[in-house]
PDB file of C-alpha atoms in Angstrom:
ATOM      1  CA  MET X   1      -0.058  -0.169  -0.166  1.00  0.00           C
ATOM      2  CA  ASP X   2       1.396   3.217  -0.897  1.00  0.00           C
ATOM      3  CA  ILE X   3       1.625   6.239   1.452  1.00  0.00           C
ATOM      4  CA  GLN X   4      -1.096   8.495  -0.144  1.00  0.00           C
ATOM      5  CA  ALA X   5      -3.716   5.450   0.283  1.00  0.00           C
ATOM      6  CA  MET X   6      -2.423   4.860   3.724  1.00  0.00           C
ATOM      7  CA  LEU X   7      -3.213   8.343   4.255  1.00  0.00           C
ATOM      8  CA  PHE X   8      -6.731   8.078   2.740  1.00  0.00           C
ATOM      9  CA  SER X   9      -7.360   5.142   5.112  1.00  0.00           C
ATOM     10  CA  LEU X  10      -6.219   7.010   8.265  1.00  0.00           C
ATOM     11  CA  SER X  11      -8.356   9.986   7.647  1.00  0.00           C
ATOM     12  CA  LEU X  12     -11.578   7.879   6.836  1.00  0.00           C
ATOM     13  CA  LEU X  13     -11.153   6.131  10.089  1.00  0.00           C
ATOM     14  CA  LEU X  14     -10.714   9.192  12.167  1.00  0.00           C
ATOM     15  CA  SER X  15     -13.658  10.626  10.363  1.00  0.00           C
ATOM     16  CA  VAL X  16     -15.662   7.649  11.361  1.00  0.00           C
ATOM     17  CA  ILE X  17     -14.328   8.161  14.881  1.00  0.00           C
ATOM     18  CA  GLU X  18     -15.316  11.717  15.016  1.00  0.00           C
ATOM     19  CA  VAL X  19     -18.880  11.198  13.712  1.00  0.00           C
ATOM     20  CA  TRP X  20     -19.540   8.303  16.446  1.00  0.00           C
ATOM     21  CA  GLY X  21     -17.955  11.154  19.126  1.00  0.00           C
ATOM     22  CA  SER X  22     -20.475  13.786  17.622  1.00  0.00           C
ATOM     23  CA  ASN X  23     -24.060  14.189  19.073  1.00  0.00           C
ATOM     24  CA  ASP X  24     -24.779  16.359  15.895  1.00  0.00           C
ATOM     25  CA  GLU X  25     -23.740  14.078  13.101  1.00  0.00           C
ATOM     26  CA  GLY X  26     -25.776  11.177  12.796  1.00  0.00           C
ATOM     27  CA  TRP X  27     -27.046  10.351  16.033  1.00  0.00           C
ATOM     28  CA  SER X  28     -30.562  10.812  17.017  1.00  0.00           C
ATOM     29  CA  MET X  29     -32.838   9.630  19.603  1.00  0.00           C
ATOM     30  CA  LYS X  30     -36.728   9.127  19.957  1.00  0.00           C
ATOM     31  CA  VAL X  31     -38.441   9.492  23.208  1.00  0.00           C
ATOM     32  CA  PRO X  32     -41.694  10.823  24.618  1.00  0.00           C
ATOM     33  CA  PRO X  33     -41.887  13.903  26.675  1.00  0.00           C
ATOM     34  CA  GLU X  34     -44.361  11.944  28.806  1.00  0.00           C
ATOM     35  CA  VAL X  35     -45.512   8.257  29.829  1.00  0.00           C
ATOM     36  CA  ARG X  36     -48.311   7.960  32.230  1.00  0.00           C
ATOM     37  CA  ALA X  37     -48.841   4.626  34.179  1.00  0.00           C
ATOM     38  CA  MET X  38     -51.342   3.254  36.901  1.00  0.00           C
ATOM     39  CA  GLU X  39     -49.739   2.471  40.342  1.00  0.00           C
ATOM     40  CA  GLY X  40     -49.533  -1.717  40.310  1.00  0.00           C
ATOM     41  CA  TYR X  41     -49.529  -2.083  36.727  1.00  0.00           C
ATOM     42  CA  PRO X  42     -46.376  -2.502  34.143  1.00  0.00           C
ATOM     43  CA  VAL X  43     -45.168   0.877  31.986  1.00  0.00           C
ATOM     44  CA  VAL X  44     -43.061   0.820  29.306  1.00  0.00           C
ATOM     45  CA  LEU X  45     -40.856   3.932  28.574  1.00  0.00           C
ATOM     46  CA  PRO X  46     -40.171   4.025  24.512  1.00  0.00           C
ATOM     47  CA  CYS X  47     -36.735   5.117  23.411  1.00  0.00           C
ATOM     48  CA  SER X  48     -35.172   4.238  19.885  1.00  0.00           C
ATOM     49  CA  PHE X  49     -31.949   5.715  18.380  1.00  0.00           C
ATOM     50  CA  THR X  50     -29.878   6.100  14.753  1.00  0.00           C
ATOM     51  CA  HIS X  51     -26.543   6.230  14.614  1.00  0.00           C
ATOM     52  CA  PRO X  52     -24.291   6.970  11.459  1.00  0.00           C
ATOM     53  CA  HIS X  53     -23.212   3.216  10.812  1.00  0.00           C
ATOM     54  CA  HIS X  54     -25.233   1.165   8.348  1.00  0.00           C
ATOM     55  CA  THR X  55     -23.627  -2.139  10.076  1.00  0.00           C
ATOM     56  CA  LEU X  56     -24.181  -2.958  13.872  1.00  0.00           C
ATOM     57  CA  HIS X  57     -21.055  -2.887  15.947  1.00  0.00           C
ATOM     58  CA  SER X  58     -19.928  -5.872  18.019  1.00  0.00           C
ATOM     59  CA  SER X  59     -21.703  -4.808  21.363  1.00  0.00           C
ATOM     60  CA  LEU X  60     -23.359  -1.942  22.624  1.00  0.00           C
ATOM     61  CA  LYS X  61     -24.354  -1.085  26.225  1.00  0.00           C
ATOM     62  CA  VAL X  62     -27.526   0.340  27.239  1.00  0.00           C
ATOM     63  CA  LEU X  63     -28.352   2.244  30.382  1.00  0.00           C
ATOM     64  CA  TRP X  64     -31.298   4.240  31.996  1.00  0.00           C
ATOM     65  CA  ARG X  65     -31.237   6.727  34.771  1.00  0.00           C
ATOM     66  CA  LEU X  66     -33.515   8.303  36.805  1.00  0.00           C
ATOM     67  CA  GLY X  67     -32.758  12.537  36.815  1.00  0.00           C
ATOM     68  CA  HIS X  68     -29.707  14.107  35.561  1.00  0.00           C
ATOM     69  CA  GLY X  69     -26.607  15.220  36.610  1.00  0.00           C
ATOM     70  CA  GLN X  70     -25.152  14.233  40.086  1.00  0.00           C
ATOM     71  CA  GLY X  71     -28.095  13.445  41.725  1.00  0.00           C
ATOM     72  CA  SER X  72     -29.256  10.837  38.687  1.00  0.00           C
ATOM     73  CA  ARG X  73     -29.599   7.015  39.976  1.00  0.00           C
ATOM     74  CA  VAL X  74     -28.640   3.997  37.373  1.00  0.00           C
ATOM     75  CA  LEU X  75     -31.721   2.215  37.512  1.00  0.00           C
ATOM     76  CA  PHE X  76     -30.641  -0.443  34.460  1.00  0.00           C
ATOM     77  CA  GLN X  77     -28.121  -1.425  32.599  1.00  0.00           C
ATOM     78  CA  CYS X  78     -27.281  -4.307  30.301  1.00  0.00           C
ATOM     79  CA  SER X  79     -24.805  -5.352  27.360  1.00  0.00           C
ATOM     80  CA  THR X  80     -24.718  -7.027  24.184  1.00  0.00           C
ATOM     81  CA  PRO X  81     -22.020  -8.908  23.453  1.00  0.00           C
ATOM     82  CA  SER X  82     -21.165  -9.738  19.437  1.00  0.00           C
ATOM     83  CA  SER X  83     -22.075 -13.525  20.314  1.00  0.00           C
ATOM     84  CA  THR X  84     -25.957 -12.685  20.976  1.00  0.00           C
ATOM     85  CA  SER X  85     -28.802 -10.641  20.324  1.00  0.00           C
ATOM     86  CA  SER X  86     -30.037  -9.999  23.810  1.00  0.00           C
ATOM     87  CA  CYS X  87     -29.168  -7.703  26.482  1.00  0.00           C
ATOM     88  CA  GLN X  88     -27.699  -8.968  29.347  1.00  0.00           C
ATOM     89  CA  PRO X  89     -28.159  -7.166  32.793  1.00  0.00           C
ATOM     90  CA  GLY X  90     -25.532  -7.463  35.504  1.00  0.00           C
ATOM     91  CA  PRO X  91     -26.136  -9.902  38.406  1.00  0.00           C
ATOM     92  CA  LYS X  92     -27.453  -7.375  41.078  1.00  0.00           C
ATOM     93  CA  GLN X  93     -29.623  -5.902  38.707  1.00  0.00           C
ATOM     94  CA  ASP X  94     -32.922  -5.088  39.920  1.00  0.00           C
ATOM     95  CA  GLN X  95     -36.071  -7.583  38.412  1.00  0.00           C
ATOM     96  CA  ARG X  96     -38.385  -4.300  38.295  1.00  0.00           C
ATOM     97  CA  TYR X  97     -36.877  -3.103  35.229  1.00  0.00           C
ATOM     98  CA  ARG X  98     -35.917  -5.075  32.218  1.00  0.00           C
ATOM     99  CA  LEU X  99     -35.569  -4.233  28.356  1.00  0.00           C
ATOM    100  CA  GLU X 100     -38.483  -4.363  26.273  1.00  0.00           C
ATOM    101  CA  GLY X 101     -36.499  -3.526  23.139  1.00  0.00           C
ATOM    102  CA  ASN X 102     -33.747  -4.665  21.344  1.00  0.00           C
ATOM    103  CA  PRO X 103     -30.310  -2.999  20.854  1.00  0.00           C
ATOM    104  CA  ARG X 104     -29.647  -4.251  17.642  1.00  0.00           C
ATOM    105  CA  GLN X 105     -32.721  -3.361  16.204  1.00  0.00           C
ATOM    106  CA  HIS X 106     -32.273   0.392  17.863  1.00  0.00           C
ATOM    107  CA  ASP X 107     -35.056  -0.161  20.415  1.00  0.00           C
ATOM    108  CA  LEU X 108     -33.819   0.916  24.067  1.00  0.00           C
ATOM    109  CA  SER X 109     -37.307   0.786  25.243  1.00  0.00           C
ATOM    110  CA  LEU X 110     -37.513  -0.234  29.329  1.00  0.00           C
ATOM    111  CA  ARG X 111     -40.052  -2.163  31.301  1.00  0.00           C
ATOM    112  CA  ILE X 112     -40.879  -1.067  34.942  1.00  0.00           C
ATOM    113  CA  THR X 113     -43.202  -4.277  36.060  1.00  0.00           C
ATOM    114  CA  ASN X 114     -45.036  -2.812  38.902  1.00  0.00           C
ATOM    115  CA  ALA X 115     -45.039   0.967  38.914  1.00  0.00           C
ATOM    116  CA  ALA X 116     -45.032   2.724  41.825  1.00  0.00           C
ATOM    117  CA  LEU X 117     -45.595   6.200  43.180  1.00  0.00           C
ATOM    118  CA  GLN X 118     -41.643   6.495  44.174  1.00  0.00           C
ATOM    119  CA  ASP X 119     -41.128   5.727  40.211  1.00  0.00           C
ATOM    120  CA  ILE X 120     -42.708   9.348  39.132  1.00  0.00           C
ATOM    121  CA  GLY X 121     -39.294  11.447  37.700  1.00  0.00           C
ATOM    122  CA  ARG X 122     -37.788  11.732  34.670  1.00  0.00           C
ATOM    123  CA  TYR X 123     -35.899   9.017  32.833  1.00  0.00           C
ATOM    124  CA  TYR X 124     -33.186   8.949  30.416  1.00  0.00           C
ATOM    125  CA  CYS X 125     -31.834   6.365  28.576  1.00  0.00           C
ATOM    126  CA  ARG X 126     -28.108   6.091  26.723  1.00  0.00           C
ATOM    127  CA  VAL X 127     -26.277   4.187  24.549  1.00  0.00           C
ATOM    128  CA  GLU X 128     -22.890   3.411  24.340  1.00  0.00           C
ATOM    129  CA  VAL X 129     -20.010   1.828  21.799  1.00  0.00           C
ATOM    130  CA  PRO X 130     -17.545   0.031  23.850  1.00  0.00           C
ATOM    131  CA  GLY X 131     -14.267   0.281  22.570  1.00  0.00           C
ATOM    132  CA  HIS X 132     -14.486   3.428  20.776  1.00  0.00           C
ATOM    133  CA  ALA X 133     -13.934   7.077  22.892  1.00  0.00           C
ATOM    134  CA  HIS X 134     -16.935   9.103  23.152  1.00  0.00           C
ATOM    135  CA  ALA X 135     -18.759   6.740  21.215  1.00  0.00           C
ATOM    136  CA  SER X 136     -22.298   7.708  22.894  1.00  0.00           C
ATOM    137  CA  TYR X 137     -25.400   9.522  22.630  1.00  0.00           C
ATOM    138  CA  GLU X 138     -27.970  10.056  25.401  1.00  0.00           C
ATOM    139  CA  ASP X 139     -30.919  11.848  25.228  1.00  0.00           C
ATOM    140  CA  LYS X 140     -31.129  15.448  26.690  1.00  0.00           C
ATOM    141  CA  MET X 141     -35.019  16.195  27.672  1.00  0.00           C
ATOM    142  CA  GLY X 142     -35.882  12.875  29.117  1.00  0.00           C
ATOM    143  CA  THR X 143     -39.159  11.527  29.361  1.00  0.00           C
ATOM    144  CA  ARG X 144     -41.403  12.242  32.478  1.00  0.00           C
ATOM    145  CA  LEU X 145     -43.140   9.315  34.107  1.00  0.00           C
ATOM    146  CA  ARG X 146     -46.326  10.176  36.062  1.00  0.00           C
ATOM    147  CA  VAL X 147     -47.945   7.457  37.950  1.00  0.00           C
ATOM    148  CA  GLU X 148     -51.323   7.984  39.018  1.00  0.00           C
ATOM    149  CA  ALA X 149     -52.965   6.214  42.218  1.00  0.00           C
ATOM    150  CA  ALA X 150     -56.546   5.860  43.796  1.00  0.00           C
ATOM    151  CA  PRO X 151     -56.753   7.255  47.595  1.00  0.00           C
ATOM    152  CA  ARG X 152     -55.545   5.354  50.463  1.00  0.00           C
ATOM    153  CA  ILE X 153     -55.928   6.593  53.752  1.00  0.00           C
ATOM    154  CA  LEU X 154     -52.841   5.554  55.363  1.00  0.00           C
ATOM    155  CA  GLY X 155     -53.495   6.608  59.094  1.00  0.00           C
ATOM    156  CA  LEU X 156     -56.280   7.993  61.301  1.00  0.00           C
ATOM    157  CA  SER X 157     -56.029   9.014  64.708  1.00  0.00           C
ATOM    158  CA  VAL X 158     -56.920  11.167  67.550  1.00  0.00           C
ATOM    159  CA  GLU X 159     -54.263  13.588  69.426  1.00  0.00           C
ATOM    160  CA  GLY X 160     -54.971  15.288  72.853  1.00  0.00           C
ATOM    161  CA  SER X 161     -56.584  15.341  76.143  1.00  0.00           C
ATOM    162  CA  GLU X 162     -59.744  16.697  77.716  1.00  0.00           C
ATOM    163  CA  ASP X 163     -57.459  19.790  78.858  1.00  0.00           C
ATOM    164  CA  SER X 164     -56.314  20.636  75.973  1.00  0.00           C
ATOM    165  CA  GLY X 165     -59.112  19.476  73.637  1.00  0.00           C
ATOM    166  CA  TYR X 166     -59.176  16.570  71.108  1.00  0.00           C
ATOM    167  CA  LYS X 167     -58.376  16.949  67.093  1.00  0.00           C
ATOM    168  CA  ALA X 168     -58.505  14.172  64.384  1.00  0.00           C
ATOM    169  CA  LEU X 169     -55.788  13.534  61.984  1.00  0.00           C
ATOM    170  CA  CYS X 170     -56.087  12.032  58.410  1.00  0.00           C
ATOM    171  CA  ARG X 171     -52.798  11.304  56.545  1.00  0.00           C
ATOM    172  CA  VAL X 172     -53.494  10.295  52.934  1.00  0.00           C
ATOM    173  CA  GLN X 173     -51.595   9.303  49.870  1.00  0.00           C
ATOM    174  CA  GLY X 174     -52.511   9.410  46.291  1.00  0.00           C
ATOM    175  CA  SER X 175     -52.103  10.806  42.818  1.00  0.00           C
ATOM    176  CA  PRO X 176     -53.179  13.361  41.723  1.00  0.00           C
ATOM    177  CA  LEU X 177     -53.185  14.501  45.526  1.00  0.00           C
ATOM    178  CA  PRO X 178     -56.733  13.929  46.802  1.00  0.00           C
ATOM    179  CA  ASP X 179     -59.444  16.238  48.148  1.00  0.00           C
ATOM    180  CA  ILE X 180     -60.235  15.708  51.830  1.00  0.00           C
ATOM    181  CA  GLN X 181     -63.336  16.291  53.516  1.00  0.00           C
ATOM    182  CA  TRP X 182     -64.491  15.761  57.285  1.00  0.00           C
ATOM    183  CA  LEU X 183     -68.013  14.392  57.849  1.00  0.00           C
ATOM    184  CA  GLY X 184     -69.898  14.230  61.238  1.00  0.00           C
ATOM    185  CA  GLN X 185     -72.571  11.473  61.801  1.00  0.00           C
ATOM    186  CA  GLU X 186     -74.907  13.381  59.510  1.00  0.00           C
ATOM    187  CA  GLU X 187     -73.655  16.462  57.601  1.00  0.00           C
ATOM    188  CA  LEU X 188     -70.515  17.696  55.956  1.00  0.00           C
ATOM    189  CA  LEU X 189     -67.958  19.609  58.220  1.00  0.00           C
ATOM    190  CA  GLU X 190     -66.710  23.084  57.084  1.00  0.00           C
ATOM    191  CA  GLY X 191     -65.506  26.185  58.477  1.00  0.00           C
ATOM    192  CA  ALA X 192     -62.654  27.045  60.989  1.00  0.00           C
ATOM    193  CA  SER X 193     -62.192  23.448  62.571  1.00  0.00           C
ATOM    194  CA  LEU X 194     -60.650  22.324  58.777  1.00  0.00           C
ATOM    195  CA  ALA X 195     -57.168  22.700  58.356  1.00  0.00           C
ATOM    196  CA  LEU X 196     -54.738  21.082  55.624  1.00  0.00           C
ATOM    197  CA  LEU X 197     -52.216  20.057  58.240  1.00  0.00           C
ATOM    198  CA  SER X 198     -48.675  19.347  55.759  1.00  0.00           C
ATOM    199  CA  GLN X 199     -48.484  18.536  52.804  1.00  0.00           C
ATOM    200  CA  GLY X 200     -45.420  16.598  51.525  1.00  0.00           C
ATOM    201  CA  ALA X 201     -43.062  17.401  48.102  1.00  0.00           C
ATOM    202  CA  PRO X 202     -45.199  16.990  44.735  1.00  0.00           C
ATOM    203  CA  GLU X 203     -43.688  13.402  44.002  1.00  0.00           C
ATOM    204  CA  GLU X 204     -44.347  12.408  47.147  1.00  0.00           C
ATOM    205  CA  HIS X 205     -47.768  12.617  46.707  1.00  0.00           C
ATOM    206  CA  HIS X 206     -48.977  12.737  50.644  1.00  0.00           C
ATOM    207  CA  THR X 207     -51.190  14.854  52.534  1.00  0.00           C
ATOM    208  CA  THR X 208     -52.688  15.144  56.038  1.00  0.00           C
ATOM    209  CA  SER X 209     -55.780  17.171  57.177  1.00  0.00           C
ATOM    210  CA  GLN X 210     -56.764  18.000  60.915  1.00  0.00           C
ATOM    211  CA  LEU X 211     -60.104  18.437  62.255  1.00  0.00           C
ATOM    212  CA  LEU X 212     -60.188  20.570  65.257  1.00  0.00           C
ATOM    213  CA  ASP X 213     -62.801  20.161  68.411  1.00  0.00           C
ATOM    214  CA  VAL X 214     -63.357  16.601  68.358  1.00  0.00           C
ATOM    215  CA  HIS X 215     -65.873  15.599  71.139  1.00  0.00           C
ATOM    216  CA  PRO X 216     -65.802  11.948  73.106  1.00  0.00           C
ATOM    217  CA  GLY X 217     -69.034   9.956  71.914  1.00  0.00           C
ATOM    218  CA  GLN X 218     -69.074  11.433  68.298  1.00  0.00           C
ATOM    219  CA  GLN X 219     -68.520   9.753  65.059  1.00  0.00           C
ATOM    220  CA  TYR X 220     -66.039  11.304  62.314  1.00  0.00           C
ATOM    221  CA  SER X 221     -65.574  10.452  58.863  1.00  0.00           C
ATOM    222  CA  CYS X 222     -62.365  11.393  56.493  1.00  0.00           C
ATOM    223  CA  SER X 223     -63.205  11.019  52.986  1.00  0.00           C
ATOM    224  CA  ALA X 224     -60.302  11.232  50.417  1.00  0.00           C
ATOM    225  CA  SER X 225     -61.177  11.577  46.863  1.00  0.00           C
ATOM    226  CA  ASN X 226     -59.271  12.235  43.354  1.00  0.00           C
ATOM    227  CA  PRO X 227     -60.605  10.990  39.819  1.00  0.00           C
ATOM    228  CA  LEU X 228     -59.265   7.850  39.905  1.00  0.00           C
ATOM    229  CA  GLY X 229     -61.718   6.686  43.433  1.00  0.00           C
ATOM    230  CA  LYS X 230     -62.254   7.700  46.627  1.00  0.00           C
ATOM    231  CA  GLU X 231     -61.971   6.047  50.147  1.00  0.00           C
ATOM    232  CA  GLN X 232     -63.749   6.603  53.463  1.00  0.00           C
ATOM    233  CA  ALA X 233     -62.484   5.731  56.874  1.00  0.00           C
ATOM    234  CA  THR X 234     -64.749   6.539  60.168  1.00  0.00           C
ATOM    235  CA  LEU X 235     -63.532   7.451  63.545  1.00  0.00           C
ATOM    236  CA  TYR X 236     -65.617   6.664  66.557  1.00  0.00           C
ATOM    237  CA  VAL X 237     -63.865   8.671  70.014  1.00  0.00           C
ATOM    238  CA  LEU X 238     -65.457   6.691  72.902  1.00  0.00           C
ATOM    239  CA  SER X 239     -65.540   8.406  76.387  1.00  0.00           C
ATOM    240  CA  PRO X 240     -62.243   7.684  78.337  1.00  0.00           C
ATOM    241  CA  ARG X 241     -63.289   5.438  81.710  1.00  0.00           C
ATOM    242  CA  PRO X 242     -62.088   6.814  85.118  1.00  0.00           C
ATOM    243  CA  LEU X 243     -59.009   5.857  85.852  1.00  0.00           C
ATOM    244  CA  PRO X 244     -56.640   5.639  89.334  1.00  0.00           C
ATOM    245  CA  ALA X 245     -54.940   8.822  89.706  1.00  0.00           C
ATOM    246  CA  GLY X 246     -51.662   9.672  88.008  1.00  0.00           C
ATOM    247  CA  GLN X 247     -52.803   6.852  85.186  1.00  0.00           C
ATOM    248  CA  ALA X 248     -53.091   8.224  81.618  1.00  0.00           C
ATOM    249  CA  PRO X 249     -56.195   7.022  80.121  1.00  0.00           C
ATOM    250  CA  PRO X 250     -56.263   4.965  76.943  1.00  0.00           C
ATOM    251  CA  LEU X 251     -57.042   6.112  73.474  1.00  0.00           C
ATOM    252  CA  LEU X 252     -60.359   4.912  72.838  1.00  0.00           C
ATOM    253  CA  LEU X 253     -61.322   4.596  68.812  1.00  0.00           C
ATOM    254  CA  LEU X 254     -62.907   2.706  66.505  1.00  0.00           C
ATOM    255  CA  LEU X 255     -61.659   3.113  62.848  1.00  0.00           C
ATOM    256  CA  SER X 256     -63.728   1.797  59.907  1.00  0.00           C
ATOM    257  CA  VAL X 257     -62.276   1.780  56.234  1.00  0.00           C
ATOM    258  CA  SER X 258     -65.255   1.520  53.829  1.00  0.00           C
ATOM    259  CA  LEU X 259     -63.307  -0.122  51.084  1.00  0.00           C
ATOM    260  CA  GLY X 260     -62.260  -3.599  52.575  1.00  0.00           C
ATOM    261  CA  ALA X 261     -64.986  -4.070  55.290  1.00  0.00           C
ATOM    262  CA  LYS X 262     -62.121  -3.622  57.888  1.00  0.00           C
ATOM    263  CA  LEU X 263     -63.013  -2.847  61.318  1.00  0.00           C
ATOM    264  CA  LEU X 264     -59.929  -1.744  64.151  1.00  0.00           C
ATOM    265  CA  LEU X 265     -61.476  -1.073  67.948  1.00  0.00           C
ATOM    266  CA  ILE X 266     -58.306  -0.321  70.240  1.00  0.00           C
ATOM    267  CA  LEU X 267     -59.302  -0.320  73.780  1.00  0.00           C
ATOM    268  CA  GLY X 268     -55.775  -0.333  75.688  1.00  0.00           C
ATOM    269  CA  THR X 269     -56.163  -3.561  76.911  1.00  0.00           C
ATOM    270  CA  GLY X 270     -56.884  -5.411  73.316  1.00  0.00           C
ATOM    271  CA  THR X 271     -57.297  -5.448  69.897  1.00  0.00           C
ATOM    272  CA  TRP X 272     -60.320  -6.698  67.625  1.00  0.00           C
ATOM    273  CA  MET X 273     -60.145  -6.893  63.854  1.00  0.00           C
ATOM    274  CA  LEU X 274     -62.618  -7.687  61.321  1.00  0.00           C
ATOM    275  CA  LEU X 275     -62.039  -8.860  57.894  1.00  0.00           C
ATOM    276  CA  GLY X 276     -64.446 -10.676  56.262  1.00  0.00           C
ATOM    277  CA  GLY X 277     -64.860 -12.590  59.885  1.00  0.00           C
ATOM    278  CA  LEU X 278     -64.189 -11.871  63.630  1.00  0.00           C
ATOM    279  CA  ASP X 279     -60.418 -12.519  64.895  1.00  0.00           C
ATOM    280  CA  THR X 280     -59.381 -11.811  68.347  1.00  0.00           C
ATOM    281  CA  ALA X 281     -56.063 -10.933  69.788  1.00  0.00           C
ATOM    282  CA  GLY X 282     -55.168 -10.552  73.137  1.00  0.00           C
TER     283      GLY X 282
END
């Protein structure tokens, strides 16, 4: 081979490496701006790419991360060796994530088997060509995953004393964030006795509502609703029994979750739970 031919081959090789390292010449990636999922169901985050070569490389590496920058977390990564078309994840890979697509067909789509509220965030897919300097590409915009969930009442309780007065607390989770209403035995409770005690960060989808001026011997219901459903829990506050001086009275209440027919009675000395039948625990 003469010197001119060698120089031409070297320049061609350098141009190929330059194209692989460039995010503007030949590389492209297609992802949707947003994907919606239902809590408890699988969801697929689509991602496809093109590259400047017409032939497939000997191996590819695929990465999916949640978040961008220093605070990001790698959720999934796999490699496609030259001897197989499947993308093989590492031994410690979380089994909730798996590759839905085939990297050799330029499909990097990720499947999450059981979507949960903590999965909400922005996801980024990335492809690398091992053995080539700077031969990688990652979508800069990412895909926003929104997980929707019906309301769930996480806790219903009473705090306070006879001297300071009693208040009821209702802690709720859901997406979109549920609306909370308090009901008495026969009417909707409104006015100054209601307050939104706290509301978590948008990605947490938690909120707590409190009802002031709660009186022993009365019934109070917390109702949480959003477009996906409604859940209601009822609190029966019983009058405390007289106790010896210096001994604090136990909290007496009855919790009833309407969806699921679950009853819980706390009497200080024992707990009774009803779930389709009557079980006792002392």
